[in-house]
Short mmCIF file of C-alpha atoms and ligand atoms in Angstrom, two decimals:
data_model
loop_
_atom_site.label_atom_id
_atom_site.label_comp_id
_atom_site.label_asym_id
_atom_site.label_seq_id
_atom_site.Cartn_x
_atom_site.Cartn_y
_atom_site.Cartn_z
CA MET A 1 115.10 120.14 98.37
CA LYS A 2 117.59 117.81 96.67
CA ILE A 3 118.08 114.29 98.00
CA LEU A 4 120.67 111.77 96.77
CA PHE A 5 120.31 108.06 97.49
CA LYS A 6 123.61 106.36 96.77
CA ASN A 7 124.78 102.73 96.75
CA ILE A 8 121.18 101.58 96.79
CA ASP A 9 119.39 98.62 95.20
CA ILE A 10 116.42 99.76 93.10
CA ILE A 11 113.25 98.07 91.83
CA THR A 12 112.24 100.46 89.06
CA ALA A 13 108.97 98.81 87.88
CA ASP A 14 110.02 100.37 84.56
CA ARG A 15 110.06 97.70 81.87
CA THR A 16 113.40 98.78 80.48
CA ALA A 17 115.25 98.11 83.76
CA PRO A 18 113.21 96.32 86.41
CA TYR A 19 116.12 96.04 88.87
CA ILE A 20 119.33 97.98 89.39
CA LYS A 21 121.90 96.77 91.90
CA ASN A 22 123.94 99.29 93.83
CA GLY A 23 122.70 102.31 91.89
CA ASN A 24 121.75 105.87 92.74
CA VAL A 25 118.66 108.07 92.57
CA GLY A 26 118.52 111.86 92.71
CA ILE A 27 115.41 113.80 93.74
CA SER A 28 115.08 117.48 92.96
CA GLY A 29 111.95 119.22 94.24
CA ASP A 30 108.98 116.95 93.50
CA ARG A 31 110.68 115.02 90.67
CA ILE A 32 113.16 112.20 90.14
CA ALA A 33 116.15 114.04 88.65
CA PHE A 34 118.07 110.92 87.63
CA VAL A 35 118.34 107.17 88.08
CA ASN A 36 121.74 105.55 88.07
CA ALA A 37 123.56 108.65 86.87
CA SER A 38 127.29 108.90 86.12
CA ASP A 39 129.80 110.17 88.69
CA ASP A 40 129.95 113.53 86.83
CA VAL A 41 126.20 114.10 87.13
CA ILE A 42 126.28 113.19 90.82
CA ALA A 43 129.27 115.50 91.44
CA SER A 44 127.41 118.49 90.00
CA PHE A 45 124.05 117.67 91.66
CA GLY A 46 124.68 119.45 94.98
CA PRO A 47 122.20 117.53 97.19
CA ASP A 48 120.89 118.93 100.49
CA ARG A 49 120.82 115.39 101.86
CA VAL A 50 122.73 112.24 101.00
CA ILE A 51 121.24 108.94 102.17
CA ASP A 52 123.38 105.83 102.07
CA GLY A 53 121.59 102.82 100.63
CA LYS A 54 123.40 100.04 102.47
CA ASN A 55 120.87 97.31 103.35
CA LYS A 56 118.11 99.33 101.73
CA LEU A 57 115.85 98.71 98.76
CA LEU A 58 114.28 101.63 96.87
CA MET A 59 111.06 101.07 94.95
CA PRO A 60 108.02 102.97 93.66
CA GLY A 61 105.41 103.73 96.29
CA LEU A 62 102.56 101.23 96.49
CA VAL A 63 99.16 102.21 95.13
CA ASN A 64 96.03 101.12 96.97
CA ALA A 65 93.68 101.36 94.00
CA HIS A 66 90.40 100.74 95.84
CA THR A 67 89.62 101.57 99.45
CA HIS A 68 87.25 103.41 101.74
CA SER A 69 89.88 104.71 104.12
CA ALA A 70 87.61 106.09 106.85
CA MET A 71 86.20 102.59 107.32
CA THR A 72 89.14 102.19 109.68
CA LEU A 73 86.55 103.54 112.15
CA LEU A 74 84.69 100.22 111.73
CA ARG A 75 87.73 97.95 111.90
CA ASN A 76 87.13 94.59 113.62
CA LEU A 77 83.56 95.65 114.32
CA ALA A 78 81.64 93.15 112.21
CA ASP A 79 83.30 90.05 110.87
CA ASP A 80 82.37 86.62 109.57
CA LEU A 81 79.01 87.75 108.17
CA ALA A 82 77.49 87.56 104.67
CA LEU A 83 77.92 90.75 102.63
CA GLU A 84 74.28 91.85 102.82
CA GLU A 85 73.87 91.17 106.54
CA TRP A 86 77.24 92.79 107.20
CA LEU A 87 76.21 95.92 105.29
CA THR A 88 72.63 96.31 106.50
CA THR A 89 72.93 95.32 110.18
CA LYS A 90 76.39 96.62 111.00
CA ILE A 91 78.00 98.96 108.48
CA PHE A 92 75.11 101.19 107.31
CA PRO A 93 73.78 101.87 110.86
CA ALA A 94 77.28 102.82 112.07
CA GLU A 95 77.89 104.99 109.00
CA ALA A 96 74.59 106.79 109.63
CA LYS A 97 76.07 108.02 112.92
CA MET A 98 79.31 109.29 111.37
CA THR A 99 79.84 113.05 111.21
CA PRO A 100 82.07 114.74 108.64
CA GLU A 101 84.67 115.20 111.38
CA ASP A 102 84.58 111.47 112.17
CA VAL A 103 85.34 110.74 108.52
CA TYR A 104 88.30 113.15 108.67
CA TRP A 105 89.82 111.28 111.64
CA GLY A 106 89.08 107.86 110.17
CA THR A 107 90.74 108.90 106.91
CA MET A 108 93.76 110.30 108.75
CA LEU A 109 94.11 106.96 110.55
CA GLY A 110 93.84 105.14 107.23
CA ILE A 111 96.47 107.40 105.67
CA ALA A 112 98.80 106.89 108.65
CA GLU A 113 98.42 103.13 108.24
CA MET A 114 98.96 103.35 104.48
CA ILE A 115 102.10 105.48 104.73
CA LYS A 116 103.51 103.15 107.40
CA SER A 117 102.97 100.23 105.04
CA GLY A 118 104.53 101.87 101.97
CA THR A 119 101.48 103.23 100.16
CA THR A 120 102.01 106.59 98.47
CA ALA A 121 98.70 106.87 96.59
CA PHE A 122 95.18 105.53 96.97
CA ALA A 123 91.75 105.67 95.37
CA ASP A 124 88.97 106.38 97.83
CA MET A 125 85.18 106.21 97.70
CA TYR A 126 83.18 107.21 100.75
CA ILE A 127 80.85 109.72 102.41
CA HIS A 128 81.85 113.28 103.43
CA MET A 129 84.51 113.38 100.72
CA ASP A 130 85.50 117.00 101.48
CA GLU A 131 86.96 115.69 104.73
CA VAL A 132 88.86 112.99 102.84
CA ALA A 133 90.33 115.67 100.55
CA LYS A 134 91.32 117.73 103.59
CA ALA A 135 93.15 114.72 105.08
CA VAL A 136 94.96 114.11 101.78
CA VAL A 137 96.10 117.75 101.57
CA GLU A 138 97.33 117.79 105.19
CA SER A 139 99.07 114.41 105.17
CA GLY A 140 100.93 114.90 101.89
CA ILE A 141 99.79 111.62 100.29
CA ARG A 142 98.43 111.35 96.70
CA ALA A 143 94.83 110.30 95.99
CA ASN A 144 92.09 109.74 93.49
CA LEU A 145 88.86 110.84 95.17
CA CYS A 146 85.37 110.48 93.80
CA ARG A 147 82.06 112.10 94.47
CA ASN A 148 78.61 110.63 94.25
CA PRO A 149 76.57 112.55 91.64
CA ILE A 150 73.22 111.28 92.91
CA LYS A 151 71.19 111.86 95.98
CA VAL A 152 68.82 109.36 97.51
CA ILE A 153 65.32 110.66 98.07
CA GLU A 154 62.92 108.98 100.48
CA GLY A 155 65.31 106.10 100.81
CA GLU A 156 64.51 104.61 97.44
CA LYS A 157 64.18 107.03 94.55
CA LEU A 158 67.36 108.31 92.96
CA GLU A 159 67.84 111.75 91.55
CA ILE A 160 70.85 113.13 89.75
CA LYS A 161 72.23 116.38 91.08
CA ASN A 162 72.65 118.86 88.31
CA TYR A 163 76.43 119.01 88.23
CA ILE A 164 76.66 119.75 84.53
CA ASP A 165 77.31 123.39 83.51
CA GLY A 166 79.97 124.07 86.08
CA ARG A 167 78.20 122.86 89.19
CA PHE A 168 80.23 119.78 90.02
CA GLU A 169 81.63 121.76 92.93
CA TYR A 170 83.69 118.92 94.33
CA PHE A 171 85.50 118.51 91.03
CA MET A 172 86.03 122.25 90.67
CA LYS A 173 87.32 122.54 94.22
CA TRP A 174 89.63 119.53 94.47
CA ASN A 175 90.67 118.23 91.05
CA GLY A 176 94.37 119.08 90.64
CA ALA A 177 94.62 120.50 94.18
CA ALA A 178 97.72 120.15 96.40
CA ASN A 179 100.24 120.44 93.55
CA GLY A 180 98.24 117.92 91.52
CA ARG A 181 98.19 115.30 94.28
CA ILE A 182 94.38 115.03 94.07
CA LYS A 183 92.45 113.76 91.08
CA VAL A 184 88.65 113.68 91.14
CA TYR A 185 86.53 111.00 89.45
CA VAL A 186 82.76 110.54 89.40
CA GLU A 187 81.52 107.95 91.89
CA VAL A 188 79.14 105.34 90.59
CA HIS A 189 78.92 103.15 93.67
CA SER A 190 77.44 100.24 91.70
CA THR A 191 74.81 99.48 89.11
CA TYR A 192 72.53 98.15 91.88
CA LEU A 193 72.42 101.48 93.74
CA PHE A 194 71.96 103.41 90.48
CA ASN A 195 69.39 103.05 87.71
CA GLU A 196 69.61 103.35 83.94
CA GLU A 197 68.96 107.09 83.96
CA THR A 198 71.50 107.90 86.68
CA LEU A 199 74.08 105.64 85.03
CA MET A 200 73.69 107.58 81.78
CA LEU A 201 73.82 110.94 83.51
CA SER A 202 76.92 109.92 85.45
CA ALA A 203 78.65 108.94 82.20
CA GLU A 204 77.64 112.28 80.71
CA LEU A 205 78.97 114.08 83.76
CA ALA A 206 82.36 112.34 83.55
CA LYS A 207 82.60 113.10 79.82
CA HIS A 208 81.65 116.73 80.38
CA TYR A 209 84.42 117.20 82.93
CA GLY A 210 86.94 115.04 81.05
CA THR A 211 87.40 112.71 83.99
CA GLY A 212 86.88 109.04 84.94
CA ILE A 213 84.52 106.88 86.97
CA HIS A 214 85.17 104.75 90.08
CA ILE A 215 82.70 101.85 90.39
CA HIS A 216 82.15 98.54 92.19
CA LEU A 217 81.52 95.96 89.45
CA LEU A 218 80.31 92.35 89.68
CA GLU A 219 81.56 91.74 93.20
CA THR A 220 79.07 88.95 93.95
CA VAL A 221 76.97 86.28 92.24
CA LYS A 222 73.90 88.04 93.68
CA GLU A 223 74.80 91.29 91.90
CA ARG A 224 75.05 89.45 88.60
CA LYS A 225 71.70 87.65 89.06
CA GLU A 226 69.83 90.79 90.16
CA SER A 227 71.30 92.86 87.35
CA ILE A 228 69.95 90.37 84.83
CA ILE A 229 66.53 90.54 86.51
CA ASN A 230 66.48 94.35 86.76
CA TYR A 231 68.25 95.42 83.56
CA GLY A 232 67.97 92.29 81.41
CA MET A 233 71.76 92.20 81.28
CA ASP A 234 74.68 92.00 83.72
CA SER A 235 76.45 94.99 85.30
CA VAL A 236 79.25 95.22 82.74
CA GLU A 237 76.77 95.14 79.87
CA ILE A 238 74.50 97.81 81.35
CA CYS A 239 77.56 100.00 82.00
CA GLU A 240 78.55 99.64 78.36
CA LYS A 241 75.00 100.45 77.22
CA CYS A 242 74.82 103.60 79.37
CA GLY A 243 78.20 104.99 78.25
CA ILE A 244 79.94 104.42 81.60
CA LEU A 245 82.79 102.58 79.87
CA ASP A 246 83.43 105.41 77.40
CA VAL A 247 85.56 107.26 79.99
CA PRO A 248 88.52 105.96 82.05
CA VAL A 249 87.01 103.45 84.49
CA LEU A 250 88.43 102.13 87.74
CA ALA A 251 86.36 98.98 88.31
CA ALA A 252 86.73 97.35 91.71
CA HIS A 253 86.35 93.57 92.11
CA CYS A 254 85.15 92.14 88.73
CA VAL A 255 84.85 88.71 90.37
CA HIS A 256 82.00 87.20 88.34
CA LEU A 257 82.74 87.96 84.69
CA SER A 258 81.35 86.23 81.61
CA ASP A 259 83.42 85.78 78.45
CA ASN A 260 81.46 88.65 76.94
CA ASP A 261 82.28 90.85 79.97
CA ILE A 262 85.99 90.14 79.57
CA ASN A 263 85.79 91.12 75.89
CA ILE A 264 83.98 94.35 76.80
CA LEU A 265 86.49 95.26 79.56
CA LYS A 266 89.35 94.63 77.15
CA GLU A 267 87.82 96.56 74.27
CA LYS A 268 86.87 99.52 76.48
CA LYS A 269 90.27 99.50 78.24
CA VAL A 270 88.67 99.32 81.69
CA SER A 271 91.16 99.09 84.58
CA VAL A 272 90.27 96.41 87.11
CA VAL A 273 91.17 96.51 90.80
CA HIS A 274 91.69 93.09 92.35
CA ASN A 275 90.86 93.03 96.10
CA PRO A 276 91.81 89.46 96.98
CA THR A 277 91.58 89.69 100.77
CA SER A 278 88.23 91.48 100.83
CA ASN A 279 86.72 89.09 98.28
CA LEU A 280 87.87 86.12 100.35
CA LYS A 281 86.74 87.54 103.67
CA LEU A 282 83.25 88.38 102.40
CA GLY A 283 83.04 85.02 100.62
CA SER A 284 82.48 86.80 97.31
CA GLY A 285 84.74 84.56 95.23
CA ILE A 286 88.00 84.91 93.34
CA ALA A 287 88.41 87.24 90.35
CA PRO A 288 89.74 85.61 87.14
CA VAL A 289 92.92 87.69 87.25
CA PRO A 290 95.20 85.37 85.23
CA ARG A 291 92.64 85.38 82.41
CA MET A 292 92.31 89.17 82.53
CA LEU A 293 96.09 89.63 82.45
CA LYS A 294 96.35 87.20 79.53
CA GLU A 295 93.79 89.29 77.65
CA GLY A 296 95.88 92.42 78.30
CA ILE A 297 93.46 94.02 80.78
CA LEU A 298 95.20 96.34 83.23
CA VAL A 299 94.83 94.91 86.75
CA ALA A 300 95.79 96.80 89.92
CA LEU A 301 95.45 95.86 93.60
CA GLY A 302 93.43 97.27 96.46
CA THR A 303 92.65 96.52 100.07
CA ASP A 304 89.00 97.65 100.00
CA GLY A 305 87.82 99.12 103.32
CA ALA A 306 89.31 98.16 106.66
CA SER A 307 86.06 96.53 107.73
CA SER A 308 86.31 93.84 105.06
CA ASN A 309 90.06 93.20 105.20
CA ASN A 310 90.79 94.31 108.16
CA ASN A 311 93.84 96.40 107.36
CA LEU A 312 95.16 98.63 104.57
CA ASN A 313 98.42 96.75 104.11
CA MET A 314 99.31 96.44 100.43
CA PHE A 315 102.17 94.00 101.10
CA GLU A 316 99.50 91.48 102.13
CA GLU A 317 97.58 92.11 98.90
CA ILE A 318 100.72 91.63 96.79
CA ASN A 319 101.42 88.39 98.62
CA MET A 320 97.81 87.21 98.38
CA ALA A 321 97.56 88.05 94.66
CA ALA A 322 100.80 86.20 93.94
CA LEU A 323 99.73 83.08 95.87
CA LEU A 324 95.96 82.79 95.47
CA HIS A 325 95.70 82.01 91.76
CA LYS A 326 98.55 79.50 91.89
CA GLY A 327 96.55 77.48 94.38
CA VAL A 328 93.15 77.88 92.72
CA TYR A 329 94.39 76.85 89.27
CA MET A 330 97.09 74.50 90.60
CA SER A 331 99.66 76.33 88.52
CA PRO A 332 102.72 77.90 90.22
CA GLU A 333 103.58 79.89 87.08
CA LEU A 334 100.51 82.12 87.43
CA ILE A 335 100.97 85.73 88.70
CA ASN A 336 104.72 85.78 89.21
CA ALA A 337 106.42 88.07 91.70
CA GLU A 338 107.16 90.75 89.12
CA GLN A 339 103.53 90.82 87.94
CA ALA A 340 102.27 91.12 91.51
CA VAL A 341 104.69 93.97 92.31
CA CYS A 342 103.78 95.77 89.06
CA MET A 343 100.06 95.40 89.87
CA ALA A 344 100.69 97.25 93.14
CA THR A 345 102.88 99.96 91.61
CA ILE A 346 102.84 100.94 87.93
CA ASN A 347 99.46 99.31 87.15
CA GLY A 348 97.92 100.93 90.23
CA SER A 349 99.23 104.31 89.25
CA LYS A 350 97.77 104.01 85.74
CA THR A 351 94.48 102.73 87.14
CA ILE A 352 93.93 105.69 89.45
CA GLY A 353 94.86 108.23 86.77
CA PHE A 354 98.44 109.13 87.72
CA GLY A 355 100.23 106.80 85.29
CA ASP A 356 101.93 109.59 83.39
CA ILE A 357 103.64 110.98 86.49
CA THR A 358 104.06 108.16 89.04
CA GLY A 359 104.33 104.38 89.34
CA CYS A 360 107.94 103.74 88.38
CA ILE A 361 111.42 104.96 89.23
CA LYS A 362 112.42 106.89 86.14
CA GLU A 363 113.94 110.28 85.40
CA GLY A 364 111.29 113.00 85.18
CA MET A 365 108.61 111.12 87.15
CA LYS A 366 107.25 112.52 90.40
CA ALA A 367 109.25 111.32 93.41
CA ASP A 368 106.77 108.88 95.01
CA ILE A 369 109.23 106.45 96.56
CA VAL A 370 109.51 103.96 99.40
CA ILE A 371 112.68 102.60 100.97
CA LEU A 372 112.66 99.20 102.65
CA ASN A 373 115.12 98.22 105.34
CA THR A 374 116.38 94.83 104.16
CA ASP A 375 118.62 94.21 107.18
CA LYS A 376 116.09 91.73 108.60
CA PRO A 377 116.30 87.97 109.17
CA HIS A 378 113.30 87.30 106.89
CA LEU A 379 114.95 89.25 104.06
CA CYS A 380 118.37 87.61 104.39
CA PRO A 381 119.83 86.65 101.97
CA LEU A 382 118.03 89.01 99.62
CA ASN A 383 118.89 87.06 96.43
CA ASN A 384 115.97 88.18 94.24
CA PRO A 385 114.62 91.51 95.61
CA ILE A 386 111.41 91.38 93.56
CA SER A 387 110.62 87.94 94.99
CA ALA A 388 111.51 89.30 98.43
CA VAL A 389 108.88 92.04 98.09
CA ALA A 390 106.19 89.63 96.87
CA TYR A 391 106.82 86.70 99.19
CA ALA A 392 108.84 87.76 102.24
CA ALA A 393 108.64 91.50 102.94
CA GLN A 394 106.45 92.91 105.70
CA ALA A 395 104.83 96.32 105.96
CA SER A 396 107.07 97.03 108.96
CA ASP A 397 110.12 96.80 106.65
CA VAL A 398 109.15 100.18 105.15
CA ASP A 399 111.62 102.68 106.57
CA THR A 400 111.11 105.85 104.51
CA VAL A 401 108.24 107.15 102.38
CA ILE A 402 108.45 110.08 99.96
CA VAL A 403 105.51 111.58 98.07
CA ASP A 404 105.88 114.45 95.59
CA GLY A 405 109.51 114.78 96.74
CA ARG A 406 108.50 115.32 100.38
CA ILE A 407 109.53 112.91 103.14
CA LEU A 408 106.33 111.71 104.87
CA MET A 409 108.07 109.08 107.00
CA GLU A 410 111.69 108.49 107.93
CA ASN A 411 113.04 105.76 110.22
CA ARG A 412 109.37 104.76 110.60
CA GLU A 413 108.49 108.12 112.12
CA LEU A 414 105.57 109.94 110.48
CA LYS A 415 106.48 113.56 109.65
CA THR A 416 103.09 115.04 108.74
CA ILE A 417 100.72 113.08 110.98
CA ASP A 418 100.34 113.01 114.76
CA GLU A 419 99.72 109.28 115.06
CA GLU A 420 99.03 109.23 118.81
CA MET A 421 96.45 111.98 118.61
CA ILE A 422 94.66 110.28 115.71
CA LYS A 423 94.48 106.94 117.53
CA HIS A 424 93.10 108.70 120.60
CA ARG A 425 90.38 110.48 118.57
CA VAL A 426 89.42 107.32 116.68
CA ARG A 427 89.06 105.29 119.88
CA ASP A 428 86.56 107.91 121.13
CA ILE A 429 84.64 108.01 117.84
CA THR A 430 84.23 104.27 117.60
CA LYS A 431 82.68 104.10 121.07
CA ARG A 432 79.97 106.48 119.85
CA ILE A 433 79.21 105.01 116.42
CA ARG A 434 79.45 101.26 116.89
CA VAL A 435 76.22 99.29 116.93
ZN1 ZN B 1 84.72 98.77 97.99
#
């Protein structure tokens, strides 16, 4: 299918042309055929559909670089508690009751919410990951999924599953599936749920399969203290020692970093996912994002799960990231609108392993695109569209979402997901699993 957007304002997130006024974009199959082409090119394009861009803003799809999408099942269930109490008394007992099918419906709800708020790709870490992959295939969204390489025995002892020598079935089954919309990483939940041996084996596993690792890193002060007690070094240092940082790493949080940690993350080219809302809600602290950006560390944005946020709305994360550090450091120059938008688009795409094919509006890239309706009082006058996205836009301004050249939502109507049925199923599930 060929689609032509004409007379449309474009945020490219491509450094060479961050904003184009009144331009055009052609999509052919799953790719962007051209951006701002000449009249001759447009005349010979022969689109199946022409969409007029009046009062519309076209931009790269948002990337939610760290979430647990099926935690939508636990939304608004346990709030205003300390992380450990929240996990042990509320989240883990409810998760223990979840079936694979529950995770499928929770993920579908999360994907519906993400598409409706302009997200075209996400990185997910959770249980029953085959169901998550199934939901990604059916919904048409793009995702980085990871699989835990360890199993817990008798509640305490960890044992690595022997995935080396062709037995990392999840990777074999899903990596590159759905026209390349799925990428599989190794899950290392955290250094506190692993030990030195399983950290090393996980690094070996990722190297063997030529893939990356998704990890929670230094989310809390407690994690840092306990790591020093247990390993004699903090979580970043033990990861470096065990080879975890020798592969592409998607590190969520990174709130409590030492100077040495920042040097290691920079040297090892670790991508950090800033989850400002979740870190605030759980009282974990505020990641030193301005410092990381200054050091040239790639920083993306994520919502984390819906039970510590409590939604999967990336517009809120862009807004929070752009405001939070200004207030904390009393410096309005920190994290400008363009940086915040890039964190949620091109940086996110690189962080979750799709940087060579998505993340900006450029000829030859995959067509992962969102269109905002700017004919709204809070977006009038538009003046600076990048500022509008960072400081004024709402998730409900997203009108159309395209992933891999396929329209997943148009005029706010989901095309691949039965939203009413999903909400109905999830309401039933939550009655059964909540504690
Ligand atoms: Zn998380």
